[in-house]
mmCIF file of C-alpha atoms in Angstrom:
data_model
loop_
_atom_site.group_PDB
_atom_site.id
_atom_site.type_symbol
_atom_site.label_atom_id
_atom_site.label_comp_id
_atom_site.label_asym_id
_atom_site.label_seq_id
_atom_site.Cartn_x
_atom_site.Cartn_y
_atom_site.Cartn_z
ATOM 1 C CA MET A 28 83.278 -128.697 116.704
ATOM 2 C CA ALA A 29 80.427 -131.424 118.524
ATOM 3 C CA VAL A 30 78.236 -130.242 115.061
ATOM 4 C CA GLU A 31 82.129 -131.896 112.838
ATOM 5 C CA ASP A 32 81.929 -134.436 114.815
ATOM 6 C CA GLU A 33 78.388 -135.614 113.999
ATOM 7 C CA VAL A 34 78.994 -135.322 110.702
ATOM 8 C CA ASN A 35 81.897 -137.950 110.752
ATOM 9 C CA GLU A 36 80.228 -139.989 112.384
ATOM 10 C CA LEU A 37 77.521 -140.346 110.436
ATOM 11 C CA LEU A 38 79.664 -139.929 107.507
ATOM 12 C CA ASP A 39 81.624 -143.244 108.437
ATOM 13 C CA GLU A 40 78.189 -145.350 109.761
ATOM 14 C CA ASP A 41 77.378 -145.048 106.097
ATOM 15 C CA TYR A 42 81.102 -145.516 104.420
ATOM 16 C CA ASP A 43 80.319 -149.297 107.002
ATOM 17 C CA GLU A 44 77.643 -149.743 105.700
ATOM 18 C CA LYS A 45 78.581 -149.243 102.223
ATOM 19 C CA GLU A 46 81.117 -151.471 102.617
ATOM 20 C CA GLU A 47 77.904 -154.240 104.664
ATOM 21 C CA GLU A 48 76.267 -153.910 101.135
ATOM 22 C CA GLU A 49 79.236 -154.823 98.936
ATOM 23 C CA GLU A 50 79.759 -157.627 100.403
ATOM 24 C CA GLU A 51 76.471 -159.438 100.978
ATOM 25 C CA ALA A 52 76.352 -157.948 96.940
ATOM 26 C CA ALA A 53 79.471 -160.133 95.863
ATOM 27 C CA GLY A 54 79.097 -162.458 98.824
ATOM 28 C CA GLY A 55 74.919 -163.716 96.946
ATOM 29 C CA ALA A 56 77.328 -163.695 93.707
ATOM 30 C CA GLU A 57 79.489 -166.184 93.782
ATOM 31 C CA GLU A 58 76.385 -169.056 95.909
ATOM 32 C CA ALA A 59 74.320 -168.574 93.185
ATOM 33 C CA GLY A 60 77.414 -168.336 90.431
ATOM 34 C CA PRO A 61 76.800 -168.091 86.909
ATOM 35 C CA GLY A 62 73.496 -169.259 84.764
ATOM 36 C CA ALA A 63 72.108 -169.550 88.545
ATOM 37 C CA GLU A 64 69.089 -167.930 87.748
ATOM 38 C CA GLY A 65 66.840 -169.770 86.013
ATOM 39 C CA GLU A 66 63.371 -169.665 86.507
ATOM 40 C CA GLY A 67 62.600 -166.745 89.601
ATOM 41 C CA GLY A 68 65.744 -164.801 87.950
ATOM 42 C CA GLU A 69 63.042 -161.795 87.134
ATOM 43 C CA ASN A 70 61.889 -162.159 91.094
ATOM 44 C CA GLU A 71 65.664 -162.028 91.518
ATOM 45 C CA GLY A 72 65.968 -158.746 89.586
ATOM 46 C CA ASP A 73 63.079 -157.524 91.275
ATOM 47 C CA ALA A 74 64.883 -157.055 94.657
ATOM 48 C CA ASP A 75 68.140 -156.054 93.940
ATOM 49 C CA LEU A 76 66.240 -152.927 92.401
ATOM 50 C CA GLU A 77 63.869 -152.532 95.042
ATOM 51 C CA ALA A 78 66.997 -152.799 96.844
ATOM 52 C CA MET A 79 69.684 -150.663 94.672
ATOM 53 C CA GLN A 80 66.450 -148.312 95.481
ATOM 54 C CA ALA A 81 65.675 -148.236 99.281
ATOM 55 C CA SER A 82 69.847 -147.614 99.349
ATOM 56 C CA LEU A 83 69.817 -144.400 97.129
ATOM 57 C CA LYS A 84 66.930 -143.166 98.948
ATOM 58 C CA ASP A 85 69.297 -144.448 102.575
ATOM 59 C CA MET A 86 72.406 -141.544 100.664
ATOM 60 C CA GLU A 87 69.192 -138.381 99.090
ATOM 61 C CA GLU A 88 68.002 -138.845 103.533
ATOM 62 C CA GLU A 89 71.598 -139.010 104.607
ATOM 63 C CA ALA A 90 73.062 -136.352 102.450
ATOM 64 C CA ALA A 91 69.980 -133.529 103.652
ATOM 65 C CA LYS A 92 70.911 -134.593 107.165
ATOM 66 C CA LEU A 93 74.893 -134.064 105.958
ATOM 67 C CA ARG A 94 74.025 -130.463 104.096
ATOM 68 C CA GLU A 95 71.916 -129.071 107.365
ATOM 69 C CA MET A 96 74.724 -129.763 109.688
ATOM 70 C CA GLN A 97 77.037 -128.632 107.185
ATOM 71 C CA ALA A 98 74.490 -124.762 107.135
ATOM 72 C CA ALA A 99 74.529 -125.392 110.568
ATOM 73 C CA VAL A 100 78.458 -125.204 111.096
ATOM 74 C CA GLU A 101 78.631 -122.289 108.529
ATOM 75 C CA LYS A 102 76.501 -120.092 110.785
ATOM 76 C CA GLU A 103 77.681 -121.249 113.664
ATOM 77 C CA MET A 104 80.974 -120.413 112.356
ATOM 78 C CA GLY A 105 79.864 -117.196 111.172
ATOM 79 C CA GLY A 106 81.050 -118.278 106.932
ATOM 80 C CA SER A 107 78.536 -116.044 105.090
ATOM 81 C CA LYS A 108 78.694 -113.804 102.566
ATOM 82 C CA ALA A 109 77.260 -110.462 104.768
ATOM 83 C CA LYS A 110 79.817 -111.421 107.269
ATOM 84 C CA ALA A 111 82.663 -110.911 104.714
ATOM 85 C CA HIS A 112 81.092 -107.024 103.667
ATOM 86 C CA VAL A 113 80.861 -106.873 107.509
ATOM 87 C CA ASP A 114 84.195 -108.071 108.287
ATOM 88 C CA ALA A 115 86.254 -106.314 104.812
ATOM 89 C CA ALA A 116 84.544 -102.960 106.348
ATOM 90 C CA ALA A 117 85.554 -103.713 109.976
ATOM 91 C CA LYS A 118 88.872 -104.157 107.853
ATOM 92 C CA GLU A 119 89.272 -101.511 106.006
ATOM 93 C CA GLU A 120 88.362 -99.274 109.163
ATOM 94 C CA VAL A 121 91.101 -100.803 111.283
ATOM 95 C CA ASP A 122 93.564 -99.820 108.844
ATOM 96 C CA THR A 123 92.782 -96.252 108.387
ATOM 97 C CA ARG A 124 93.639 -96.296 112.910
ATOM 98 C CA SER A 125 96.219 -98.206 112.110
ATOM 99 C CA VAL A 126 100.347 -97.247 109.952
ATOM 100 C CA TYR A 127 103.139 -99.097 109.352
ATOM 101 C CA VAL A 128 106.958 -98.333 110.794
ATOM 102 C CA GLY A 129 109.416 -99.564 109.530
ATOM 103 C CA GLN A 130 113.693 -100.181 109.895
ATOM 104 C CA VAL A 131 112.971 -101.568 113.484
ATOM 105 C CA ASP A 132 115.150 -102.534 115.782
ATOM 106 C CA TYR A 133 115.018 -106.544 116.128
ATOM 107 C CA ALA A 134 115.642 -105.913 119.817
ATOM 108 C CA VAL A 135 112.530 -103.522 120.086
ATOM 109 C CA THR A 136 109.328 -104.772 122.469
ATOM 110 C CA PRO A 137 105.452 -104.007 121.466
ATOM 111 C CA GLU A 138 106.353 -102.344 125.171
ATOM 112 C CA GLN A 139 108.532 -99.903 123.861
ATOM 113 C CA LEU A 140 106.311 -99.386 120.060
ATOM 114 C CA GLN A 141 103.572 -98.351 122.920
ATOM 115 C CA SER A 142 105.095 -95.796 124.620
ATOM 116 C CA HIS A 143 106.769 -94.794 121.570
ATOM 117 C CA PHE A 144 103.293 -94.167 120.030
ATOM 118 C CA ALA A 145 101.874 -93.280 122.810
ATOM 119 C CA SER A 146 101.982 -89.378 122.395
ATOM 120 C CA CYS A 147 100.314 -89.726 119.382
ATOM 121 C CA GLY A 148 96.942 -91.062 120.490
ATOM 122 C CA THR A 149 95.651 -93.810 122.114
ATOM 123 C CA VAL A 150 97.098 -97.115 120.536
ATOM 124 C CA ASN A 151 95.047 -100.200 120.654
ATOM 125 C CA ARG A 152 97.612 -102.771 118.944
ATOM 126 C CA VAL A 153 101.119 -103.296 118.173
ATOM 127 C CA THR A 154 102.280 -106.222 115.243
ATOM 128 C CA ILE A 155 105.201 -107.180 115.182
ATOM 129 C CA MET A 156 105.585 -108.539 112.229
ATOM 130 C CA THR A 157 107.571 -112.526 112.258
ATOM 131 C CA ASP A 158 109.344 -114.661 110.107
ATOM 132 C CA LYS A 159 108.303 -119.260 110.328
ATOM 133 C CA PHE A 160 110.894 -119.122 113.179
ATOM 134 C CA ASN A 161 109.508 -116.191 115.436
ATOM 135 C CA ASN A 162 112.761 -113.658 114.059
ATOM 136 C CA PRO A 163 111.247 -110.169 114.214
ATOM 137 C CA LYS A 164 111.160 -109.208 110.815
ATOM 138 C CA GLY A 165 112.240 -105.702 111.171
ATOM 139 C CA PHE A 166 109.207 -104.117 110.848
ATOM 140 C CA ALA A 167 105.744 -103.825 112.646
ATOM 141 C CA TYR A 168 102.149 -102.207 112.552
ATOM 142 C CA ILE A 169 100.875 -99.997 114.776
ATOM 143 C CA GLU A 170 96.911 -99.230 115.431
ATOM 144 C CA PHE A 171 95.468 -96.739 117.496
ATOM 145 C CA LEU A 172 91.912 -96.052 119.253
ATOM 146 C CA GLU A 173 91.341 -92.631 116.597
ATOM 147 C CA PRO A 174 92.161 -92.716 113.290
ATOM 148 C CA ASP A 175 93.245 -88.831 114.009
ATOM 149 C CA ALA A 176 96.562 -90.567 115.614
ATOM 150 C CA VAL A 177 98.179 -91.711 112.710
ATOM 151 C CA GLN A 178 98.585 -87.989 111.370
ATOM 152 C CA HIS A 179 100.631 -87.697 114.892
ATOM 153 C CA ALA A 180 102.139 -90.626 114.270
ATOM 154 C CA VAL A 181 103.796 -89.619 110.909
ATOM 155 C CA LEU A 182 105.420 -86.651 112.150
ATOM 156 C CA LEU A 183 107.043 -89.161 114.785
ATOM 157 C CA ASN A 184 108.934 -89.990 110.783
ATOM 158 C CA ASP A 185 112.310 -90.580 111.932
ATOM 159 C CA SER A 186 112.652 -90.016 114.958
ATOM 160 C CA GLU A 187 115.373 -92.972 116.673
ATOM 161 C CA LEU A 188 114.478 -96.275 118.661
ATOM 162 C CA ASN A 189 117.257 -97.251 120.378
ATOM 163 C CA GLY A 190 119.244 -96.445 118.583
ATOM 164 C CA ARG A 191 118.062 -96.831 114.486
ATOM 165 C CA LYS A 192 115.718 -93.812 112.700
ATOM 166 C CA LEU A 193 112.283 -95.180 112.307
ATOM 167 C CA LYS A 194 110.355 -94.995 109.022
ATOM 168 C CA VAL A 195 106.833 -94.520 109.891
ATOM 169 C CA SER A 196 103.978 -93.690 106.597
#
């Protein structure tokens, strides 16, 4: 989070600097008034041009710093495409070790489901799906450590838990 804070600080500083420059430019234009350019007009134009170029250079440097920080944050958070591919492969592998369990009683706990499916193999995780109010939806996912436990779990289709026949697939 420190990198994101630094990025926000730099953006705030850059915004404040821009506001000050705009205020100075507006103040200078009001003082000079129309037609006040006279003989020194070309020198003022050159000075304005140089000031704009310096400001542009500062903004480009700031943008480069921000890009570097963004890249560091993405690297830190694992935002690379290769990482996403690895995550997809890992997710697919987890799916091969998981089963869907439907018709789950609303009062069933994850521990009860774990003990019910313990005979199939080692249960790694039990996820009972809930709505936005944290009420059970009536189905769950069981993840096993071994892929062959899935075949054993499917054999428990139509078994009873808390008086309800479970649908396992």
